[in-house]
Amino acid sequence: MGKTTRTAKRRQESLSRERIIEASIEILDSDGEEGLTFRALSDRLATGPGAIYWHIDSKSELLTAACDAIVAHAVDAPVLGMPPEDAICALSLSLFDAIDAHPWVGAALTHAPGQMPVVRILERIGQQVRALHVRDGDEWQAVCALLNYIVGVSRQNAANAQFTRTRGLYRSTLLESLAITWSKLDRKDYPFTCDVADQLPDHDDRADFLAGIKFFLSGLRSST
Amino acid sequence: MGKTTRTAKRRQESLSRERIIEASIEILDSDGEEGLTFRALSDRLATGPGAIYWHIDSKSELLTAACDAIVAHAVDAPVLGMPPEDAICALSLSLFDAIDAHPWVGAALTHAPGQMPVVRILERIGQQVRALHVRDGDEWQAVCALLNYIVGVSRQNAANAQFTRTRGLYRSTLLESLAITWSKLDRKDYPFTCDVADQLPDHDDRADFLAGIKFFLSGLRSST
DNA sequence: ACCTGAACACCGTTCAAGT
DNA sequence: ACCTGAACACCGTTCAAGT
């Protein structure tokens, strides 16, 4: 099976930036970041690689634009009327889930510092932290830390999921074999790792992520 | 100038895994991740690309091994006799600085979940969190969150630094132009971002990173 | 056992030439 | 203005052939 040729697709009403981004997201979702090549993309759009460069500057710009489309949607989670702490949890989980569903978004966010997709997150988190009324000097650092935690951890989670998927492994079997490796480490040098090895296979990344947010918020509370 | 040919280097006492990793770190530090190609590496080692494959399985294994060498050193920061909270800060900063100095380490850590370099960090942080005596059910999640925060934020910081460096920009000019872009956003949609735009050029990533750790530890304290 | 280096199957990007 | 598709300068990896 493998690659299905889809040259027979209806002739698009000419190319456009939107159509290109839409097709890119489809490819990224089904084949991952490495699947998005200008050749695969131009095949799907029934055109040549050069045509895409008329609408888009580079692959990196394309990734940022595709990433922004996903983030814009994730950040639209309904938080109206929630207490700020709940809103922060809801937004965080919405982003976590979006990055889990579209693993390539994590990497794209890292490569677009200060760009639109990151600003969207900053703004939404910032508004909620502001409503928390932390000490004035702490606000910026609190928002930075939260933003970084959310993106950093979601990205790592997605990378892990990707890691097993591309190798055709199940998450559970990977974690189990990892737990065995950990438990066989020298107890002299790795007492903690040996101890927690058996907790590895059962842990829930999403719950761990949320727990981190809560530790954070609890720390923020002591800054009035 | 550009590439200096260094074929005249003394004939190594044959190739070895160690020698290859050592040369890889040199290339990664000077030319970044994209600079490490099997051709560049075999040039430096005065051999052919195929020779490297005798000692190393793939580029990904090579990156993990190089990463491990750096992490092993960073995690060796002296923390003996410190109170656990101080030790956690010291370890965190040591890792932050190491990843800042070797930006490619951040990416490599993400691609090696559960492997040696990550375990080294887990172990050291884990021992200190254990000494904090948090509630039993919270320990694992606390360590996970800290680990993820440290790696995630350090990685993002290094990526940002890299971003400016590869474009031949200064960090300050980039932040200033970013601040201008932010301040020009529509105040209706981006009130928070507009407000904090002027804080952007002066902020200190390392201090922000440490502030996040402290919020975290303070949150942990409420879990006895 | 270890090394060589040509060859394979790819990339992102450019650009003369077409409509 | 927009598209075509060959060509350029690269990759990681393999493998027959050498020592």
Short mmCIF file of N, CA, C and O in Angstrom, two decimals, chain A residues 29-117:
data_model
loop_
_atom_site.label_atom_id
_atom_site.label_comp_id
_atom_site.label_asym_id
_atom_site.label_seq_id
_atom_site.Cartn_x
_atom_site.Cartn_y
_atom_site.Cartn_z
N ASP A 29 -0.10 16.10 10.03
CA ASP A 29 -0.86 15.25 10.94
C ASP A 29 -0.73 13.77 10.60
O ASP A 29 -0.64 12.93 11.49
N SER A 30 -0.71 13.47 9.30
CA SER A 30 -0.69 12.05 8.95
C SER A 30 0.73 11.49 8.87
O SER A 30 0.96 10.34 9.22
N ASP A 31 1.69 12.31 8.45
CA ASP A 31 3.04 11.77 8.24
C ASP A 31 4.11 12.41 9.11
O ASP A 31 5.28 12.06 8.98
N GLY A 32 3.73 13.36 9.95
CA GLY A 32 4.71 13.98 10.82
C GLY A 32 5.56 15.01 10.11
O GLY A 32 5.43 15.23 8.90
N GLU A 33 6.42 15.62 10.88
CA GLU A 33 7.23 16.72 10.36
C GLU A 33 8.12 16.27 9.21
O GLU A 33 8.31 17.00 8.24
N GLU A 34 8.66 15.07 9.31
CA GLU A 34 9.56 14.60 8.26
C GLU A 34 8.80 14.26 6.98
O GLU A 34 9.39 14.17 5.91
N GLY A 35 7.47 14.10 7.10
CA GLY A 35 6.67 13.80 5.93
C GLY A 35 6.36 15.02 5.08
O GLY A 35 6.03 14.91 3.90
N LEU A 36 6.49 16.19 5.71
CA LEU A 36 6.22 17.43 4.97
C LEU A 36 7.43 17.84 4.15
O LEU A 36 8.36 18.47 4.66
N THR A 37 7.41 17.47 2.88
CA THR A 37 8.46 17.90 1.96
C THR A 37 7.77 18.69 0.85
O THR A 37 6.57 18.52 0.61
N PHE A 38 8.53 19.52 0.20
CA PHE A 38 7.93 20.33 -0.86
C PHE A 38 7.47 19.46 -2.01
O PHE A 38 6.57 19.84 -2.75
N ARG A 39 8.08 18.30 -2.12
CA ARG A 39 7.65 17.39 -3.18
C ARG A 39 6.31 16.74 -2.83
O ARG A 39 5.39 16.72 -3.64
N ALA A 40 6.21 16.24 -1.59
CA ALA A 40 4.94 15.64 -1.15
C ALA A 40 3.83 16.68 -1.21
O ALA A 40 2.70 16.39 -1.63
N LEU A 41 4.16 17.89 -0.79
CA LEU A 41 3.17 18.96 -0.76
C LEU A 41 2.71 19.33 -2.17
O LEU A 41 1.51 19.48 -2.43
N SER A 42 3.65 19.44 -3.09
CA SER A 42 3.27 19.83 -4.45
C SER A 42 2.55 18.69 -5.15
O SER A 42 1.70 18.92 -6.01
N ASP A 43 2.87 17.44 -4.78
CA ASP A 43 2.10 16.31 -5.31
C ASP A 43 0.63 16.46 -4.90
O ASP A 43 -0.26 16.37 -5.73
N ARG A 44 0.41 16.67 -3.60
CA ARG A 44 -0.95 16.75 -3.08
C ARG A 44 -1.71 17.92 -3.69
O ARG A 44 -2.92 17.86 -3.88
N LEU A 45 -0.97 18.98 -4.00
CA LEU A 45 -1.62 20.16 -4.57
C LEU A 45 -1.62 20.12 -6.10
O LEU A 45 -2.03 21.09 -6.75
N ALA A 46 -1.14 19.02 -6.65
CA ALA A 46 -1.09 18.84 -8.10
C ALA A 46 -0.40 20.01 -8.79
O ALA A 46 -0.93 20.65 -9.71
N THR A 47 0.82 20.28 -8.34
CA THR A 47 1.61 21.37 -8.92
C THR A 47 3.09 21.03 -8.75
O THR A 47 3.44 19.93 -8.35
N GLY A 48 3.97 21.97 -9.07
CA GLY A 48 5.41 21.74 -8.90
C GLY A 48 5.91 22.41 -7.64
O GLY A 48 5.24 23.30 -7.10
N PRO A 49 7.08 21.99 -7.15
CA PRO A 49 7.61 22.56 -5.92
C PRO A 49 7.81 24.08 -6.02
O PRO A 49 7.61 24.80 -5.04
N GLY A 50 8.19 24.52 -7.20
CA GLY A 50 8.45 25.95 -7.36
C GLY A 50 7.22 26.81 -7.14
O GLY A 50 7.31 27.95 -6.66
N ALA A 51 6.05 26.28 -7.50
CA ALA A 51 4.80 27.06 -7.38
C ALA A 51 4.56 27.48 -5.94
O ALA A 51 4.05 28.58 -5.67
N ILE A 52 4.94 26.59 -5.01
CA ILE A 52 4.69 26.87 -3.59
C ILE A 52 5.50 28.08 -3.14
O ILE A 52 5.05 28.88 -2.32
N TYR A 53 6.70 28.20 -3.71
CA TYR A 53 7.56 29.32 -3.32
C TYR A 53 7.01 30.67 -3.78
O TYR A 53 7.51 31.71 -3.38
N TRP A 54 6.04 30.64 -4.65
CA TRP A 54 5.42 31.90 -5.03
C TRP A 54 4.57 32.46 -3.88
O TRP A 54 4.46 33.67 -3.68
N HIS A 55 4.03 31.56 -3.08
CA HIS A 55 3.12 31.97 -2.00
C HIS A 55 3.78 31.95 -0.62
O HIS A 55 3.28 32.60 0.31
N ILE A 56 4.85 31.17 -0.48
CA ILE A 56 5.47 30.98 0.83
C ILE A 56 6.98 31.15 0.73
O ILE A 56 7.59 30.73 -0.25
N ASP A 57 7.57 31.79 1.73
CA ASP A 57 8.99 32.11 1.67
C ASP A 57 9.91 30.91 1.87
O ASP A 57 10.93 30.78 1.19
N SER A 58 9.58 30.09 2.85
CA SER A 58 10.46 28.97 3.18
C SER A 58 9.68 27.93 3.97
O SER A 58 8.55 28.16 4.39
N LYS A 59 10.30 26.81 4.19
CA LYS A 59 9.66 25.75 4.95
C LYS A 59 9.40 26.20 6.38
O LYS A 59 8.37 25.87 6.97
N SER A 60 10.33 26.95 6.91
CA SER A 60 10.19 27.41 8.28
C SER A 60 8.98 28.33 8.45
O SER A 60 8.24 28.25 9.43
N GLU A 61 8.76 29.21 7.46
CA GLU A 61 7.59 30.08 7.52
C GLU A 61 6.31 29.26 7.42
O GLU A 61 5.32 29.54 8.10
N LEU A 62 6.37 28.24 6.59
CA LEU A 62 5.20 27.37 6.41
C LEU A 62 4.85 26.67 7.72
O LEU A 62 3.68 26.59 8.11
N LEU A 63 5.86 26.18 8.42
CA LEU A 63 5.63 25.49 9.69
C LEU A 63 5.04 26.44 10.73
O LEU A 63 4.13 26.07 11.47
N THR A 64 5.57 27.65 10.79
CA THR A 64 5.06 28.62 11.75
C THR A 64 3.60 28.95 11.45
O THR A 64 2.78 29.03 12.37
N ALA A 65 3.27 29.11 10.19
CA ALA A 65 1.89 29.44 9.81
C ALA A 65 0.95 28.30 10.16
O ALA A 65 -0.15 28.52 10.69
N ALA A 66 1.36 27.07 9.87
CA ALA A 66 0.53 25.91 10.19
C ALA A 66 0.35 25.80 11.70
O ALA A 66 -0.75 25.56 12.20
N CYS A 67 1.44 26.02 12.42
CA CYS A 67 1.41 25.99 13.88
C CYS A 67 0.44 27.03 14.42
O CYS A 67 -0.34 26.76 15.34
N ASP A 68 0.46 28.19 13.86
CA ASP A 68 -0.40 29.27 14.33
C ASP A 68 -1.87 28.92 14.19
O ASP A 68 -2.69 29.24 15.06
N ALA A 69 -2.21 28.23 13.10
CA ALA A 69 -3.60 27.84 12.89
C ALA A 69 -4.08 26.92 14.02
O ALA A 69 -5.19 27.08 14.54
N ILE A 70 -3.24 25.98 14.42
CA ILE A 70 -3.61 25.05 15.49
C ILE A 70 -3.70 25.77 16.84
O ILE A 70 -4.65 25.60 17.60
N VAL A 71 -2.69 26.60 17.13
CA VAL A 71 -2.65 27.30 18.41
C VAL A 71 -3.83 28.24 18.57
O VAL A 71 -4.45 28.32 19.63
N ALA A 72 -4.15 28.95 17.49
CA ALA A 72 -5.27 29.90 17.53
C ALA A 72 -6.54 29.18 17.95
O ALA A 72 -7.33 29.68 18.75
N HIS A 73 -6.71 27.98 17.44
CA HIS A 73 -7.91 27.22 17.79
C HIS A 73 -7.86 26.72 19.24
O HIS A 73 -8.85 26.81 19.96
N ALA A 74 -6.70 26.23 19.65
CA ALA A 74 -6.57 25.65 21.01
C ALA A 74 -6.78 26.71 22.08
O ALA A 74 -7.34 26.44 23.14
N VAL A 75 -6.35 27.90 21.79
CA VAL A 75 -6.35 28.99 22.76
C VAL A 75 -7.76 29.59 22.87
O VAL A 75 -8.03 30.42 23.75
N ASP A 76 -8.64 29.12 22.01
CA ASP A 76 -10.02 29.60 22.00
C ASP A 76 -10.90 28.83 22.98
O ASP A 76 -12.11 29.02 23.00
N ALA A 77 -10.30 27.99 23.79
CA ALA A 77 -11.06 27.23 24.78
C ALA A 77 -11.88 28.18 25.64
O ALA A 77 -11.43 29.26 25.99
N PRO A 78 -13.10 27.79 25.97
CA PRO A 78 -13.98 28.69 26.71
C PRO A 78 -13.58 28.77 28.18
O PRO A 78 -13.54 27.77 28.86
N VAL A 79 -13.24 29.97 28.63
CA VAL A 79 -12.83 30.15 30.02
C VAL A 79 -13.60 31.29 30.68
O VAL A 79 -13.31 31.68 31.81
N LEU A 80 -14.59 31.80 29.95
CA LEU A 80 -15.33 32.95 30.45
C LEU A 80 -16.04 32.64 31.76
O LEU A 80 -16.74 31.63 31.89
N GLY A 81 -15.82 33.50 32.75
CA GLY A 81 -16.50 33.35 34.02
C GLY A 81 -15.83 32.41 34.99
O GLY A 81 -16.19 32.34 36.15
N MET A 82 -14.82 31.67 34.51
CA MET A 82 -14.06 30.78 35.42
C MET A 82 -13.18 31.60 36.34
O MET A 82 -12.68 32.66 35.95
N PRO A 83 -12.94 31.10 37.55
CA PRO A 83 -11.90 31.73 38.37
C PRO A 83 -10.56 31.58 37.65
O PRO A 83 -10.34 30.56 36.97
N PRO A 84 -9.65 32.55 37.78
CA PRO A 84 -8.41 32.55 36.98
C PRO A 84 -7.61 31.25 37.09
O PRO A 84 -7.08 30.78 36.08
N GLU A 85 -7.53 30.68 38.27
CA GLU A 85 -6.74 29.45 38.40
C GLU A 85 -7.32 28.32 37.56
O GLU A 85 -6.59 27.57 36.92
N ASP A 86 -8.66 28.21 37.56
CA ASP A 86 -9.29 27.19 36.74
C ASP A 86 -9.09 27.48 35.25
O ASP A 86 -8.89 26.57 34.45
N ALA A 87 -9.16 28.76 34.91
CA ALA A 87 -8.97 29.14 33.51
C ALA A 87 -7.57 28.77 33.05
O ALA A 87 -7.38 28.28 31.93
N ILE A 88 -6.58 29.00 33.91
CA ILE A 88 -5.20 28.65 33.55
C ILE A 88 -5.07 27.14 33.35
O ILE A 88 -4.46 26.70 32.37
N CYS A 89 -5.68 26.36 34.21
CA CYS A 89 -5.65 24.91 34.04
C CYS A 89 -6.33 24.50 32.74
O CYS A 89 -5.81 23.66 31.98
N ALA A 90 -7.48 25.09 32.47
CA ALA A 90 -8.23 24.74 31.25
C ALA A 90 -7.43 25.08 29.99
O ALA A 90 -7.33 24.27 29.07
N LEU A 91 -6.84 26.28 29.98
CA LEU A 91 -6.04 26.69 28.82
C LEU A 91 -4.83 25.78 28.66
O LEU A 91 -4.49 25.37 27.54
N SER A 92 -4.18 25.48 29.77
CA SER A 92 -2.99 24.63 29.72
C SER A 92 -3.32 23.26 29.14
O SER A 92 -2.62 22.76 28.25
N LEU A 93 -4.41 22.68 29.63
CA LEU A 93 -4.79 21.36 29.14
C LEU A 93 -5.20 21.41 27.68
O LEU A 93 -4.90 20.49 26.91
N SER A 94 -5.87 22.48 27.29
CA SER A 94 -6.27 22.61 25.90
C SER A 94 -5.05 22.64 24.98
O SER A 94 -5.03 22.01 23.91
N LEU A 95 -4.01 23.36 25.42
CA LEU A 95 -2.78 23.40 24.63
C LEU A 95 -2.06 22.06 24.66
O LEU A 95 -1.56 21.59 23.63
N PHE A 96 -2.02 21.45 25.83
CA PHE A 96 -1.39 20.13 25.96
C PHE A 96 -2.04 19.15 24.99
O PHE A 96 -1.34 18.43 24.26
N ASP A 97 -3.35 19.15 24.97
CA ASP A 97 -4.07 18.21 24.10
C ASP A 97 -3.86 18.53 22.62
O ASP A 97 -3.73 17.61 21.80
N ALA A 98 -3.82 19.82 22.29
CA ALA A 98 -3.62 20.20 20.90
C ALA A 98 -2.23 19.76 20.42
O ALA A 98 -2.08 19.23 19.31
N ILE A 99 -1.24 19.95 21.26
CA ILE A 99 0.13 19.56 20.88
C ILE A 99 0.27 18.04 20.86
O ILE A 99 0.99 17.49 20.05
N ASP A 100 -0.47 17.37 21.73
CA ASP A 100 -0.48 15.92 21.73
C ASP A 100 -1.09 15.40 20.42
O ASP A 100 -0.59 14.43 19.83
N ALA A 101 -2.14 16.07 19.97
CA ALA A 101 -2.82 15.64 18.73
C ALA A 101 -2.02 16.04 17.49
O ALA A 101 -2.10 15.39 16.45
N HIS A 102 -1.26 17.13 17.59
CA HIS A 102 -0.45 17.61 16.46
C HIS A 102 0.99 17.79 16.94
O HIS A 102 1.44 18.92 17.15
N PRO A 103 1.73 16.70 17.07
CA PRO A 103 3.04 16.75 17.74
C PRO A 103 4.02 17.76 17.13
O PRO A 103 4.85 18.32 17.82
N TRP A 104 3.91 17.97 15.85
CA TRP A 104 4.81 18.89 15.14
C TRP A 104 4.64 20.33 15.64
O TRP A 104 5.52 21.17 15.46
N VAL A 105 3.50 20.65 16.27
CA VAL A 105 3.27 22.00 16.76
C VAL A 105 4.29 22.38 17.84
O VAL A 105 4.76 23.52 17.90
N GLY A 106 4.66 21.40 18.67
CA GLY A 106 5.63 21.67 19.73
C GLY A 106 6.93 22.19 19.17
O GLY A 106 7.45 23.22 19.61
N ALA A 107 7.47 21.48 18.19
CA ALA A 107 8.73 21.89 17.59
C ALA A 107 8.60 23.26 16.93
O ALA A 107 9.47 24.12 17.06
N ALA A 108 7.49 23.46 16.24
CA ALA A 108 7.29 24.73 15.53
C ALA A 108 7.27 25.90 16.50
O ALA A 108 7.80 26.97 16.21
N LEU A 109 6.67 25.70 17.66
CA LEU A 109 6.61 26.78 18.65
C LEU A 109 8.00 27.19 19.11
O LEU A 109 8.28 28.37 19.31
N THR A 110 8.87 26.20 19.27
CA THR A 110 10.23 26.48 19.72
C THR A 110 10.99 27.32 18.69
O THR A 110 11.85 28.11 19.04
N HIS A 111 10.66 27.11 17.43
CA HIS A 111 11.41 27.80 16.38
C HIS A 111 10.83 29.15 16.00
O HIS A 111 11.28 29.76 15.04
N ALA A 112 9.80 29.58 16.75
CA ALA A 112 9.18 30.87 16.41
C ALA A 112 9.08 31.77 17.63
O ALA A 112 8.00 32.22 17.99
N PRO A 113 10.21 32.05 18.30
CA PRO A 113 10.15 32.83 19.53
C PRO A 113 9.57 34.22 19.28
O PRO A 113 9.97 34.89 18.33
N GLY A 114 8.60 34.60 20.10
CA GLY A 114 8.03 35.94 19.98
C GLY A 114 7.07 36.11 18.83
O GLY A 114 6.46 37.16 18.67
N GLN A 115 6.94 35.09 17.97
CA GLN A 115 6.04 35.18 16.83
C GLN A 115 4.60 35.01 17.28
O GLN A 115 4.31 34.64 18.41
N MET A 116 3.71 35.14 16.32
CA MET A 116 2.27 35.10 16.59
C MET A 116 1.81 33.91 17.43
O MET A 116 1.12 34.12 18.43
N PRO A 117 2.17 32.69 17.06
CA PRO A 117 1.59 31.59 17.85
C PRO A 117 1.95 31.70 19.34
O PRO A 117 1.10 31.46 20.19
#
